[in-house]
Amino acid sequence: MLYIFYKDKLNLRQNKPFIDFFSKSQDGIRIVSKLDQIKVNYSEVNYIFVGTMEFFEVFLKYFFRRNVKIIYRSRGVAPEESFYRNKSWFRYIILSLIELFVITLSKHIIVVSNNHKNHYLKKYKIKEQKVSVIHNYLTKDSYNLKTSNSDKMEIVYVGGLSKWQRIDDIKELFKKLNQINKDISFLICTNKSNIEAAKDVFNEVGNINFESYEDYDELIKRISKCTAGVILRDSNTVNECSSPFKVIDYVSAQLPIIMTDNIGDYTKTLNNKNFTFYLGDTFLDEKKLVKLEDFIKKCYENKNEIKQEMSKYSCKELNAEQEIGQVMSILRRL
């Protein structure tokens, strides 16, 4: 039996590849948010996937029990994320010590990118075979062709308004594009609670709309009608170790991507593809903007040909079932 234990708000998108995989296998799976929901049968092997905060409860109850294997499922580099937000060395050291404790006492570790794995190997000097990678994923529906008959060039940003998402740079990029080509329109898709704040942030950008979608399929259906999606990231450990769902959203919608470097393993995975445009550090440079405008025009003119190409695009880093299958083979040998 496999338990996925998270006390905070369960993220179904993060758990879906596990559910999909085990629904086809003979192994059972339960997603729980409370420790007492875990009902261990000691006559069979039980795997309990936990985050950092859940680890200690599970450790105290099950660490010395037979047939219980505690698997640390890390969703990011928490000490570095804290330092990026707060610039506190004290917090960074404390969180690093907690993370080291969890990593050392877990039976196995699952991370979201190869960069994330290499970060742990270097920082904590652990053995490579103790760490496996399961990237964020494409669903099977992602490969269904999503044709578009949209008659406008529309650039979309999907996500929140946090500083680390470089929202001010996205605003400046939209302003520049708006100045050089009035035919380009813009769309912000964010949580309903962020809509008013988003309107304030982008109040100097013309030809822009703001929308919110609670249903994921509806979001993908809407943005698939756009011309391209945007994702910007700074150069730091947090972003280099990440596996952003935003990239998955855009690829699932068969939407060309305007992106910077430093986006986890996807920087390498999506390199030199016809449907990606790398901005670089000087993305507000006039020459770069001219090239970007040309890319947007080509994406609009050839939108369904590009969607056809993206519907056939696949790679190991986007195949969760393949990666989960490999991980479970490792776990069964522990």
XYZ file of C-alpha atoms in Angstrom:
334
model
C 0.000 0.000 0.000
C 1.173 3.501 -0.853
C 0.155 6.490 1.260
C 0.712 10.089 0.140
C 0.566 12.158 3.322
C 0.355 15.967 3.252
C -1.203 17.966 6.058
C -1.605 21.166 4.068
C -4.061 21.691 1.230
C -3.671 18.646 -0.985
C -2.577 19.533 -4.481
C -4.385 17.122 -6.783
C -2.239 18.119 -9.753
C 0.890 17.054 -7.880
C -0.683 13.753 -6.815
C -2.407 12.885 -10.080
C 0.485 10.976 -11.705
C 0.686 8.721 -8.647
C -3.059 8.118 -8.753
C -3.004 7.439 -12.507
C -0.106 5.018 -12.199
C -1.425 2.990 -9.272
C -4.974 2.863 -10.599
C -3.572 0.569 -13.320
C -1.466 -1.550 -10.990
C -2.203 -4.054 -8.260
C -0.795 -1.717 -5.622
C -3.207 0.319 -3.518
C -2.940 4.072 -3.021
C -4.457 6.484 -0.490
C -4.019 10.235 -0.225
C -4.369 11.392 3.368
C -4.061 14.628 5.318
C -4.080 13.166 8.855
C -1.779 10.612 10.453
C -4.650 8.502 11.819
C -5.916 7.992 8.265
C -2.886 5.788 7.613
C -3.898 2.182 8.377
C -0.761 0.100 8.111
C -1.015 -3.625 7.400
C 2.242 -5.005 8.751
C 1.884 -8.209 6.759
C 2.693 -6.279 3.575
C 5.119 -3.524 2.613
C 3.787 0.002 3.122
C 5.285 3.112 1.529
C 4.487 6.465 3.113
C 5.328 9.528 1.004
C 5.776 12.641 3.134
C 6.908 16.234 2.924
C 9.250 17.813 5.459
C 6.616 18.784 8.039
C 4.823 15.420 7.904
C 8.037 13.451 8.258
C 8.412 13.827 12.025
C 4.945 12.493 12.892
C 5.451 9.490 10.635
C 9.007 8.968 11.876
C 7.989 8.834 15.553
C 5.180 6.353 14.884
C 6.568 4.105 12.161
C 10.350 4.405 11.810
C 11.105 1.278 13.866
C 8.187 -0.779 12.556
C 8.795 -3.481 10.000
C 7.368 -3.234 6.478
C 7.039 0.567 6.669
C 9.258 2.590 4.366
C 9.243 6.376 4.734
C 9.821 8.146 1.414
C 10.672 11.852 1.429
C 8.917 13.519 -1.494
C 10.552 16.920 -1.804
C 8.688 19.531 -3.852
C 11.536 22.070 -3.814
C 14.579 23.431 -1.995
C 12.920 24.865 1.123
C 15.997 26.425 2.821
C 16.972 28.259 -0.365
C 13.359 29.350 -0.954
C 13.230 30.787 2.574
C 16.515 32.642 2.109
C 15.339 34.029 -1.242
C 12.240 35.473 0.473
C 13.640 36.550 3.863
C 17.441 36.841 3.464
C 17.845 35.221 6.894
C 20.946 33.061 7.336
C 19.600 31.796 10.676
C 16.431 30.449 9.047
C 18.468 28.989 6.203
C 20.748 27.072 8.583
C 17.857 25.761 10.717
C 15.875 24.627 7.666
C 18.974 23.018 6.167
C 19.550 21.048 9.373
C 15.914 19.909 9.366
C 16.187 18.919 5.716
C 19.429 17.025 6.394
C 17.728 15.117 9.217
C 14.787 14.183 6.991
C 17.022 13.185 4.078
C 19.295 11.079 6.272
C 16.498 9.119 7.965
C 14.235 8.643 4.935
C 14.465 5.321 3.140
C 14.433 7.059 -0.233
C 14.081 10.579 -1.638
C 12.036 11.761 -4.620
C 12.730 15.166 -6.162
C 11.224 17.148 -9.061
C 14.225 17.626 -11.370
C 17.720 16.384 -12.151
C 19.044 19.767 -11.016
C 17.209 19.245 -7.719
C 18.835 15.816 -7.344
C 22.312 17.166 -8.106
C 21.765 19.955 -5.573
C 21.042 17.418 -2.810
C 23.991 15.221 -3.797
C 26.365 18.177 -3.610
C 24.914 19.852 -0.521
C 24.283 16.829 1.689
C 26.864 14.351 0.306
C 24.334 11.525 0.006
C 24.585 8.518 -2.282
C 23.162 9.001 -5.771
C 21.101 5.802 -5.638
C 19.132 7.182 -2.695
C 17.542 9.929 -4.857
C 15.074 9.531 -7.726
C 13.458 12.109 -10.008
C 9.785 12.449 -10.905
C 9.192 15.620 -12.895
C 5.861 17.304 -13.183
C 3.993 15.712 -16.007
C 1.748 15.836 -19.029
C -1.594 14.057 -18.834
C -2.646 11.804 -21.694
C -5.164 14.448 -22.732
C -2.202 16.754 -23.383
C -1.513 14.851 -26.596
C -4.999 15.412 -28.021
C -4.679 17.983 -30.799
C -6.148 21.346 -29.745
C -6.750 23.321 -32.935
C -7.428 27.044 -32.766
C -9.395 29.356 -35.045
C -8.557 32.460 -33.011
C -8.313 35.603 -35.136
C -6.034 37.566 -32.785
C -2.473 37.472 -31.507
C -2.770 36.988 -27.768
C 0.029 36.460 -25.238
C -0.949 34.812 -21.952
C 0.594 34.686 -18.507
C -0.729 31.972 -16.180
C 0.189 32.173 -12.509
C 0.468 34.324 -9.407
C 1.888 37.769 -8.791
C 4.894 36.923 -6.605
C 8.221 38.702 -6.958
C 10.046 35.446 -7.799
C 7.735 35.024 -10.814
C 9.204 38.288 -12.156
C 5.786 39.837 -12.518
C 7.223 43.364 -12.931
C 9.396 42.172 -15.833
C 6.369 40.537 -17.441
C 4.561 43.858 -17.131
C 7.455 45.693 -18.799
C 7.632 43.072 -21.550
C 3.903 43.442 -22.242
C 4.223 47.238 -22.300
C 7.045 47.070 -24.857
C 5.178 44.600 -27.063
C 2.083 46.789 -26.826
C 4.107 49.756 -28.055
C 5.687 48.007 -31.049
C 2.565 46.151 -32.197
C -0.932 47.301 -31.284
C -2.407 44.092 -32.745
C -0.967 42.019 -29.902
C -3.344 41.534 -26.982
C -2.607 40.116 -23.533
C -4.307 37.790 -21.080
C -3.621 37.243 -17.377
C -5.011 34.001 -15.914
C -4.672 33.972 -12.141
C -6.617 33.055 -9.006
C -9.864 34.962 -8.550
C -8.444 36.521 -5.372
C -5.574 38.006 -7.413
C -7.617 39.615 -10.187
C -7.880 43.108 -8.694
C -4.197 43.144 -7.721
C -3.306 41.984 -11.239
C -5.290 44.861 -12.712
C -3.263 47.273 -10.567
C 0.050 45.708 -11.636
C -0.791 45.782 -15.346
C -2.717 49.076 -15.375
C -0.262 50.628 -17.858
C -0.643 47.799 -20.370
C -3.208 48.306 -23.099
C -5.361 45.654 -24.767
C -5.278 43.297 -21.771
C -7.863 41.003 -20.149
C -7.985 39.223 -16.774
C -9.635 35.837 -16.250
C -9.778 33.112 -13.606
C -10.544 29.405 -14.013
C -11.133 26.976 -11.165
C -11.529 24.033 -13.540
C -8.143 23.009 -14.966
C -9.587 21.646 -18.216
C -11.344 24.949 -18.821
C -8.070 26.814 -18.243
C -6.247 24.650 -20.789
C -9.112 25.025 -23.262
C -8.970 28.831 -22.920
C -5.217 29.322 -23.156
C -4.958 26.909 -26.087
C -6.619 29.668 -28.128
C -3.763 32.076 -27.313
C -0.662 32.597 -29.442
C 2.066 32.048 -26.822
C 2.595 31.791 -23.059
C 5.206 33.564 -20.922
C 7.354 32.313 -18.040
C 10.303 34.305 -16.619
C 12.675 33.261 -13.850
C 15.776 34.678 -12.149
C 19.062 32.794 -12.075
C 19.164 31.121 -8.659
C 19.133 27.682 -7.061
C 15.393 27.769 -6.361
C 14.472 28.178 -10.021
C 17.199 25.919 -11.373
C 15.930 23.070 -9.163
C 12.250 23.634 -9.927
C 9.750 21.858 -12.163
C 7.150 24.580 -12.858
C 3.580 23.543 -13.582
C 3.373 26.661 -15.759
C 5.522 24.941 -18.395
C 3.244 21.902 -18.205
C 0.189 24.157 -18.610
C 1.602 25.698 -21.776
C 2.781 22.420 -23.312
C -0.562 20.785 -22.430
C -2.346 23.621 -24.234
C 0.077 23.163 -27.155
C 1.025 26.781 -26.672
C 4.419 28.160 -27.802
C 6.516 29.345 -24.856
C 8.392 32.623 -24.349
C 10.877 31.863 -21.593
C 14.124 32.691 -19.848
C 16.786 30.215 -18.783
C 16.861 28.829 -15.226
C 13.587 26.914 -15.454
C 14.645 23.597 -14.011
C 15.417 20.780 -16.416
C 13.020 22.305 -18.957
C 15.696 24.811 -20.003
C 17.586 21.930 -21.608
C 14.551 19.809 -22.505
C 12.848 22.555 -24.521
C 16.000 24.019 -26.056
C 16.056 24.465 -29.859
C 12.374 23.633 -30.278
C 10.346 25.524 -32.887
C 7.765 26.366 -30.229
C 10.121 28.053 -27.716
C 11.700 31.507 -27.695
C 14.506 32.213 -25.218
C 14.595 35.821 -24.068
C 17.972 35.904 -22.331
C 19.008 38.619 -19.886
C 18.499 41.511 -22.324
C 14.919 40.747 -23.284
C 13.916 44.421 -23.356
C 16.638 45.146 -25.902
C 15.153 46.505 -29.139
C 16.756 43.839 -31.346
C 15.487 41.058 -29.097
C 11.990 42.558 -29.095
C 11.958 42.652 -32.904
C 12.879 38.949 -32.971
C 10.208 38.225 -30.382
C 7.567 40.079 -32.387
C 8.549 38.001 -35.429
C 8.271 34.793 -33.359
C 4.778 35.802 -32.168
C 3.662 36.529 -35.731
C 4.938 33.163 -36.958
C 3.235 31.401 -34.061
C -0.035 33.095 -34.988
C 0.265 32.389 -38.718
C 1.246 28.747 -38.165
C -0.676 28.082 -34.966
C -2.245 24.772 -35.923
C 0.933 23.422 -37.509
C 2.750 24.205 -34.246
C -0.033 22.564 -32.231
C 0.310 19.487 -34.421
C 4.038 19.387 -33.640
C 3.490 19.915 -29.905
C 0.793 17.216 -29.742
C 3.455 14.725 -30.820
C 6.165 16.069 -28.536
C 7.214 13.736 -25.774
C 10.272 13.130 -23.642
C 11.234 11.218 -20.512
C 11.086 14.362 -18.357
C 7.386 14.798 -19.153
C 6.393 11.133 -18.826
C 5.395 10.670 -15.195
C 4.254 7.071 -15.644
C 7.673 6.075 -16.952
C 9.481 7.846 -14.116
C 7.114 6.538 -11.424
C 7.484 3.012 -12.761
C 11.263 3.295 -12.457
C 10.981 4.680 -8.921
C 8.661 1.886 -7.775
C 11.102 -0.708 -9.129
C 13.754 0.905 -6.915
C 11.481 1.087 -3.874
C 10.540 -2.603 -4.119
C 14.216 -3.493 -3.838
C 14.780 -1.435 -0.664
